[in-house]
mmCIF file of C-alpha atoms in Angstrom:
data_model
loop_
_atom_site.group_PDB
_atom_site.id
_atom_site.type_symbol
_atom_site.label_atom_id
_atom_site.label_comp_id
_atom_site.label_asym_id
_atom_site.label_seq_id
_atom_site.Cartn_x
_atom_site.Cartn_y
_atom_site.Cartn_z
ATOM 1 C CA UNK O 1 0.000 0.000 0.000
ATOM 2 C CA UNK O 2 1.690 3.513 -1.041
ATOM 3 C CA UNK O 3 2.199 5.742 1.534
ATOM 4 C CA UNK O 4 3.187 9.470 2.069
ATOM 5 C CA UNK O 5 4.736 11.304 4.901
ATOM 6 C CA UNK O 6 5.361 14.535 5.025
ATOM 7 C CA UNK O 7 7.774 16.077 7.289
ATOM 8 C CA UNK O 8 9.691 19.427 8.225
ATOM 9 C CA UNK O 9 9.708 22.359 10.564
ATOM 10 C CA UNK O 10 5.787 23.457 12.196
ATOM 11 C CA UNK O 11 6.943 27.015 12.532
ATOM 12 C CA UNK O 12 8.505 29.513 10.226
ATOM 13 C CA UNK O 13 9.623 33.216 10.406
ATOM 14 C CA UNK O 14 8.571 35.455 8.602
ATOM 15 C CA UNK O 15 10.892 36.449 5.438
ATOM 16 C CA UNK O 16 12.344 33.078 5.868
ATOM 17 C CA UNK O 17 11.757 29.580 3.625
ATOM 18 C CA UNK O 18 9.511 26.907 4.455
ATOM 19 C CA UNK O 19 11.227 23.601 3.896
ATOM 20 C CA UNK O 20 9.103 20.125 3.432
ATOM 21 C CA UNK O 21 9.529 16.928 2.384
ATOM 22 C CA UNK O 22 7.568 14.198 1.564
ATOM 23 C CA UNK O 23 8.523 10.339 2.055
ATOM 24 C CA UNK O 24 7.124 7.785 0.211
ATOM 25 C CA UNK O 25 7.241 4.554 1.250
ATOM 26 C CA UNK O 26 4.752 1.338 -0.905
ATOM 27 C CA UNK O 27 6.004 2.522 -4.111
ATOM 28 C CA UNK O 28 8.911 3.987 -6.114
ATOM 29 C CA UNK O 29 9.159 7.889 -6.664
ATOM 30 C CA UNK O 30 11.149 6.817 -9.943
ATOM 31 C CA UNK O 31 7.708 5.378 -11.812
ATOM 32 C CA UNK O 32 7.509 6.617 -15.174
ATOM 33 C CA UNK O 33 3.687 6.639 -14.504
ATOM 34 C CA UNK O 34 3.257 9.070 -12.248
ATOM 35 C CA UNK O 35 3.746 12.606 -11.027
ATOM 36 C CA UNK O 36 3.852 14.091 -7.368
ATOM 37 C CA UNK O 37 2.274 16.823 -5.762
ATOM 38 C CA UNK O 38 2.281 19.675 -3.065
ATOM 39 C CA UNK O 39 -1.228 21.072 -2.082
ATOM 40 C CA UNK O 40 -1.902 23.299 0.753
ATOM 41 C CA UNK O 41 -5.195 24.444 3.246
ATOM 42 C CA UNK O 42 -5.085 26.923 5.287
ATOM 43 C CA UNK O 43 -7.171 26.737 8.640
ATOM 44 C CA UNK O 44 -10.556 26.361 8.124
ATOM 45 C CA UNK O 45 -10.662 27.129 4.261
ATOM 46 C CA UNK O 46 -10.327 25.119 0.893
ATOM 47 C CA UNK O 47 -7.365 23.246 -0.828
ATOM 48 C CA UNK O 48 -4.923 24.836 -3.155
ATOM 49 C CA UNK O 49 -2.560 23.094 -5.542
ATOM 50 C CA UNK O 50 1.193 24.095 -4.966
ATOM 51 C CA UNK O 51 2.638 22.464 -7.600
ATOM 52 C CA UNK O 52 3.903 18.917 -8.869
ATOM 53 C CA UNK O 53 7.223 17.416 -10.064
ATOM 54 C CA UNK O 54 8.472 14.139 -12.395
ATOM 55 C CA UNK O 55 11.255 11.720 -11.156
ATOM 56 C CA UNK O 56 12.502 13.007 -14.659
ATOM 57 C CA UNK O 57 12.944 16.339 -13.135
ATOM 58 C CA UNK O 58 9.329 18.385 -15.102
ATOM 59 C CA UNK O 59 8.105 20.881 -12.294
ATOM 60 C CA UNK O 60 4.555 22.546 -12.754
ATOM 61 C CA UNK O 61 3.812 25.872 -10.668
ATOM 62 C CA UNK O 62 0.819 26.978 -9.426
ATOM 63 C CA UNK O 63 1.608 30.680 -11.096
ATOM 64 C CA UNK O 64 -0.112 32.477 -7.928
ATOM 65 C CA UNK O 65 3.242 30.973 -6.079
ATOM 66 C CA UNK O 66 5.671 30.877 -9.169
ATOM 67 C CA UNK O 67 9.213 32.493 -7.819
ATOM 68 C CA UNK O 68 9.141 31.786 -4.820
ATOM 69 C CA UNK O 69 8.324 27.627 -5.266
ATOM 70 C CA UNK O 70 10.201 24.992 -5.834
ATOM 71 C CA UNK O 71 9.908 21.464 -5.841
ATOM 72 C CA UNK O 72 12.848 18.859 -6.354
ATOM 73 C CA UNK O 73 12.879 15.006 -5.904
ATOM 74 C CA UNK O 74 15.725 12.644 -4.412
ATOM 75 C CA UNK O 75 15.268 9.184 -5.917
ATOM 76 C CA UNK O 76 17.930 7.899 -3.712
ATOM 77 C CA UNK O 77 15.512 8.621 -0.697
ATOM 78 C CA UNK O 78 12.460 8.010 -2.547
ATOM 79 C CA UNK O 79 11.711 11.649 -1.325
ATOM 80 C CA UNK O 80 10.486 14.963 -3.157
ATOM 81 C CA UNK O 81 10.813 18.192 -1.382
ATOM 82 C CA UNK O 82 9.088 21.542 -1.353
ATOM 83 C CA UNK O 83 10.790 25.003 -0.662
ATOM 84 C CA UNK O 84 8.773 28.348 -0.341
ATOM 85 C CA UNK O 85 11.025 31.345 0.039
ATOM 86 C CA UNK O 86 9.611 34.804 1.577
ATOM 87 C CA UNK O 87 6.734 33.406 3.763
ATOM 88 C CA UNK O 88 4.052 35.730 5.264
ATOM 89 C CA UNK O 89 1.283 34.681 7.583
ATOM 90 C CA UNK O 90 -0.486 33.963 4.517
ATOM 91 C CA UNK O 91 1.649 31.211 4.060
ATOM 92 C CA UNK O 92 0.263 29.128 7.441
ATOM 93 C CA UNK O 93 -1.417 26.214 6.070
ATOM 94 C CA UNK O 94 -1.566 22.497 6.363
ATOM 95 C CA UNK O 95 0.711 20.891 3.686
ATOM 96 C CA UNK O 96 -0.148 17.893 1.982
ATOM 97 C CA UNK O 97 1.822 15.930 -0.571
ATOM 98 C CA UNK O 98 -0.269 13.466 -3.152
ATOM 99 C CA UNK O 99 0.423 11.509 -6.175
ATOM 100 C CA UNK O 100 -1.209 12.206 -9.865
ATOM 101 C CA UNK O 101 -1.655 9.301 -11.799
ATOM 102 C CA UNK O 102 -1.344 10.963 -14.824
ATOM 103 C CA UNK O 103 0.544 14.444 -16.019
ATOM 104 C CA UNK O 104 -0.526 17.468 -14.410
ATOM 105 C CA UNK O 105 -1.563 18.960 -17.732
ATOM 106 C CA UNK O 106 -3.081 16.371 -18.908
ATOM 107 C CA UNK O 107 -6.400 17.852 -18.364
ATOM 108 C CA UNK O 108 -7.916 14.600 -16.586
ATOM 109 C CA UNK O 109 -5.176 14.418 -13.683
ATOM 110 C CA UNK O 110 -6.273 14.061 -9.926
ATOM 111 C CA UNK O 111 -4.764 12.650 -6.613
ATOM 112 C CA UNK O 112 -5.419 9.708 -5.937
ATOM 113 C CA UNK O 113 -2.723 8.934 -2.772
ATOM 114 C CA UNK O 114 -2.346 11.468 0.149
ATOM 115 C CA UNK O 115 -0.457 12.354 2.936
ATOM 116 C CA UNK O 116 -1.961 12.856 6.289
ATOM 117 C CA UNK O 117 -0.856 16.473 6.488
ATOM 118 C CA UNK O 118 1.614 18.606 8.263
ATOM 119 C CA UNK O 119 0.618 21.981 10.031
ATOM 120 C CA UNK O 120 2.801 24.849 9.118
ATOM 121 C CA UNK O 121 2.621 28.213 10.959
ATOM 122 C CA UNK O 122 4.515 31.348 9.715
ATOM 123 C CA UNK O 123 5.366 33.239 12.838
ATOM 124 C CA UNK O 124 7.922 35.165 14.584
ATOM 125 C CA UNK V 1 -11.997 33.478 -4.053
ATOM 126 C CA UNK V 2 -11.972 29.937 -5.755
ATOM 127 C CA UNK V 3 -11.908 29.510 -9.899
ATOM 128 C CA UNK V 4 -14.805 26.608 -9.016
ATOM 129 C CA UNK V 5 -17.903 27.564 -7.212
ATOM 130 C CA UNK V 6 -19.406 25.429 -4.376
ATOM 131 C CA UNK V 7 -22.193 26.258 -1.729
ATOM 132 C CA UNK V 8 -20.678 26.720 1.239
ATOM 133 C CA UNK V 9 -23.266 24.248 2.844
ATOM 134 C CA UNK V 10 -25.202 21.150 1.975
ATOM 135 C CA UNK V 11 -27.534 19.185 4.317
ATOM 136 C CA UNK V 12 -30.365 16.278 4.449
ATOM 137 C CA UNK V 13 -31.397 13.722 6.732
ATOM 138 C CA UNK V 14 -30.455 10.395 7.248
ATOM 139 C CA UNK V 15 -31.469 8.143 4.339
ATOM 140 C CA UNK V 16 -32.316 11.212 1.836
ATOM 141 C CA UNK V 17 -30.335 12.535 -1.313
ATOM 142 C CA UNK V 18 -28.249 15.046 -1.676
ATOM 143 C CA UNK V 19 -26.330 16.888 -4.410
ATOM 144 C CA UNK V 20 -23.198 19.405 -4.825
ATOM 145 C CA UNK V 21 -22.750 21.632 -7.397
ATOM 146 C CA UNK V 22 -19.527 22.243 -8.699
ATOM 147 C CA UNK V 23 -19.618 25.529 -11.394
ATOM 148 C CA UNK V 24 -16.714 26.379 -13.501
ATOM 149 C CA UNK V 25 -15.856 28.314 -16.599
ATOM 150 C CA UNK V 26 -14.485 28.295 -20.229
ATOM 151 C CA UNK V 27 -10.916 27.090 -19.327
ATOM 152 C CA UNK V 28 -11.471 23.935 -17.020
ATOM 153 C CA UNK V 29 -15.060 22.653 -16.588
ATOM 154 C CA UNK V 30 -16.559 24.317 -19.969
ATOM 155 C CA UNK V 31 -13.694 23.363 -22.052
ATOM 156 C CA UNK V 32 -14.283 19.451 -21.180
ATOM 157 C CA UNK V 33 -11.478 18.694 -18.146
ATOM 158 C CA UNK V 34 -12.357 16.322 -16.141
ATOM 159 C CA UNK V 35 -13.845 17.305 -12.773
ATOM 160 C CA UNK V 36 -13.132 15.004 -9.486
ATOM 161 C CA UNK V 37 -14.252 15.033 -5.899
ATOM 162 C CA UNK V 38 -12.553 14.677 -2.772
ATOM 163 C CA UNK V 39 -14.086 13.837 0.861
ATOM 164 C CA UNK V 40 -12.605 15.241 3.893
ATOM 165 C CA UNK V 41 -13.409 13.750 7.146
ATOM 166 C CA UNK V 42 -12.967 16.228 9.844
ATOM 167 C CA UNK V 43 -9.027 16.191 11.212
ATOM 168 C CA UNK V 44 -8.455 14.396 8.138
ATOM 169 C CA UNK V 45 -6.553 14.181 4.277
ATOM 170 C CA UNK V 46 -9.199 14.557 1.716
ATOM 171 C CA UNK V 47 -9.800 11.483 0.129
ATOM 172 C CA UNK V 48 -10.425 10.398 -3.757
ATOM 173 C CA UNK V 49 -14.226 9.518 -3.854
ATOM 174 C CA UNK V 50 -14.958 10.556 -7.451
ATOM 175 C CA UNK V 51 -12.419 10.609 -10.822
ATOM 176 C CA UNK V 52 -13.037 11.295 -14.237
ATOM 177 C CA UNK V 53 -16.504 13.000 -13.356
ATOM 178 C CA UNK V 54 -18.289 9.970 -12.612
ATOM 179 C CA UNK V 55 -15.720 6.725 -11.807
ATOM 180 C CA UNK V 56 -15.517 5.718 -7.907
ATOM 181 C CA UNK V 57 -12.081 4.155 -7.270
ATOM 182 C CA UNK V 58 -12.217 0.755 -5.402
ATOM 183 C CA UNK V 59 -13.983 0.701 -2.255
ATOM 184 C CA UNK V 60 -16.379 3.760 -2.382
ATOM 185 C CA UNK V 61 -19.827 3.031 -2.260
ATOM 186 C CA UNK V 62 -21.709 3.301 -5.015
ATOM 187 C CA UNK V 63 -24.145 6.023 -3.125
ATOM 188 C CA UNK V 64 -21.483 7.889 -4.024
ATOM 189 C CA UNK V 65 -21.921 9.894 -7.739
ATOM 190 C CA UNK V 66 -20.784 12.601 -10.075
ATOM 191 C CA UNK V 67 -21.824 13.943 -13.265
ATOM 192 C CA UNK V 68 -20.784 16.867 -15.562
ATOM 193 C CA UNK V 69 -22.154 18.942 -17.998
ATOM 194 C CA UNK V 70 -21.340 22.155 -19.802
ATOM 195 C CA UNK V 71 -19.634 24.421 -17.289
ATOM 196 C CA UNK V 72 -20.901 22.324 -14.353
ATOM 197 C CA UNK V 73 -20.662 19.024 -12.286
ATOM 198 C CA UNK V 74 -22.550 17.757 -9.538
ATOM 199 C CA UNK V 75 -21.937 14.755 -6.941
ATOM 200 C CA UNK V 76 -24.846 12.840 -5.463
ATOM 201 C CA UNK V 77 -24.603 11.042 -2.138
ATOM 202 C CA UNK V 78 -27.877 8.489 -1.669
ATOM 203 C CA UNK V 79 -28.885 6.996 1.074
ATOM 204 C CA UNK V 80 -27.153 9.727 3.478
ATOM 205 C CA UNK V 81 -25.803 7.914 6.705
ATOM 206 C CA UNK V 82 -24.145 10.027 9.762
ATOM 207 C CA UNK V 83 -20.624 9.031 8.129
ATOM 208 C CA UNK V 84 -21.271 10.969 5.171
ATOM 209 C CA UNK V 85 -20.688 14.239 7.659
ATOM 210 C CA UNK V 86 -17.555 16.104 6.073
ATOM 211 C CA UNK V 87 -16.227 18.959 3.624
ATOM 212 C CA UNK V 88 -16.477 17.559 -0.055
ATOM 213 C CA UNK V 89 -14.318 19.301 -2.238
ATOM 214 C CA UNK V 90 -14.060 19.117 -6.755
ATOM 215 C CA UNK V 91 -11.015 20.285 -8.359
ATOM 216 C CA UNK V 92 -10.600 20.352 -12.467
ATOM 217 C CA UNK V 93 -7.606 21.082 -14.527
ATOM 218 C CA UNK V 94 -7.944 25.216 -15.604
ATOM 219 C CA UNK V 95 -5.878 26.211 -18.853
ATOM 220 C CA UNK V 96 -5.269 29.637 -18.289
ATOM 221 C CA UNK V 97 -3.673 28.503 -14.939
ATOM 222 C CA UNK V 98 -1.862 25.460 -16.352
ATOM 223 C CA UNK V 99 -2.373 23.539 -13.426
ATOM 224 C CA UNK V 100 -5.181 21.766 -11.062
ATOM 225 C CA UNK V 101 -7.911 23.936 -9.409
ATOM 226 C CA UNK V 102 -10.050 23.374 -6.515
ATOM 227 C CA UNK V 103 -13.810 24.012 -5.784
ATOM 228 C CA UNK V 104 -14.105 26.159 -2.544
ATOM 229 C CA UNK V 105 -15.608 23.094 -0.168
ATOM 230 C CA UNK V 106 -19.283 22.374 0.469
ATOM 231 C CA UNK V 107 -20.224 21.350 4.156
ATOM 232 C CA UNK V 108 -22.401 18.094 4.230
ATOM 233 C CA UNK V 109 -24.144 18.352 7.363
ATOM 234 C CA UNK V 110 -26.495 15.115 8.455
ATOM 235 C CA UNK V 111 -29.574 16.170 10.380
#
């Protein structure tokens, strides 16, 4: 059964980058079939995409986020990892990281694995 | 302010039907992307309940539908039971965006 895990710091300054990464563990991050995903939700409102990454080393950006995201994989530790530089309050979300079983542009792609979620707050 | 459009709240009694709209535009929903639903449980992930506008994945009851047409989709829940309780959420692919969009969340709420 694939699992993800995401893990990194709860609490960020402000100004400062927010460093995640997600572990999976069930599967290989290397598949040619699929893609991998960062989504966010801040406290009590709806889900926003991040952006998602190949093993092969494509990267799609959510363009409300684009310069200050990026995402990167390490196939050695079947890991991908998201960095947001310049963080505000507005930044304080739940992070999630979820698999696309198909290309993010594809038109038909959705998430089909998740993680259970880790709590970022953007504070000094 | 999300590109999809959701009521805020849903609600029916045990047993009873209920449906969620899911309204989009010219570059996802309108221009034929698929549209998918989520479930989130409260405290929890959202979960895949709906892909390719109307497939369940294994293990979701079949009470469980969705539909699309034109600009819109809906998902029906039949037979509502207490479990059904949680934030249900569609997301599409949007063109001008290049990337995955999400409805704003609808509140199921089981009287």
């Amino acid at each position: 059964q694939l699992q993800l895990q995401e893990s990194g710091p709860g609490l960020v300054k402000p100004s400062e980058t927010l460093s995640l990464t997600c572990t999976v563990s069930g599967g290989s991050i290397s598949s040619s079939t699929y893609y991998w995903a960062w989504i966010r939700q801040p406290p009590g409102k709806g889900l926003e995409w991040i952006g998602s990454m190949f093993y092969g080393g494509s990267t799609y950006y959510n363009p409300s986020l684009k310069g200050r995201v990026t995402i990167s994989v390490d196939t050695s530790k079947n890991h991908f990892s998201l960095r947001l530089s310049s963080v505000t309050a507005a930044d304080t979300a739940m992070y999630y990281c979820a698999r696309h079983p198909s290309p993010p542009s594809s038109g038909w792609s959705y998430f089909d694995y998740w993680g259970q979620g880790t709590l970022v707050t953007v504070s000094s | 302010q999300s590109v999809l459009t959701q009521p805020p709240s849903v609600s029916g009694a045990p047993g009873q039907r209920v449906t969620i709209s899911c309204t989009g535009s010219s570059p996802n929903i309108g221009a034929g992307y698929d549209v998918h639903w989520y479930q989130q449980l409260p405290g929890t992930a959202p979960k895949l309940l709906i892909y390719g506008n109307n497939n369940r994945p294994s293990g979701v009851p079949d009470r469980f539908s969705g539909s699309k047409s034109g600009t819109s989709a809906s998902l029906a829940i039949t037979g509502l039971q207490a479990e059904d309780e949680a934030d249900y959420y569609c997301q599409s692919y949007d063109s001008s965006l290049s990337g995955s969009v999400f409805g704003g969340g609808t509140k199921l709420t089981v009287l």
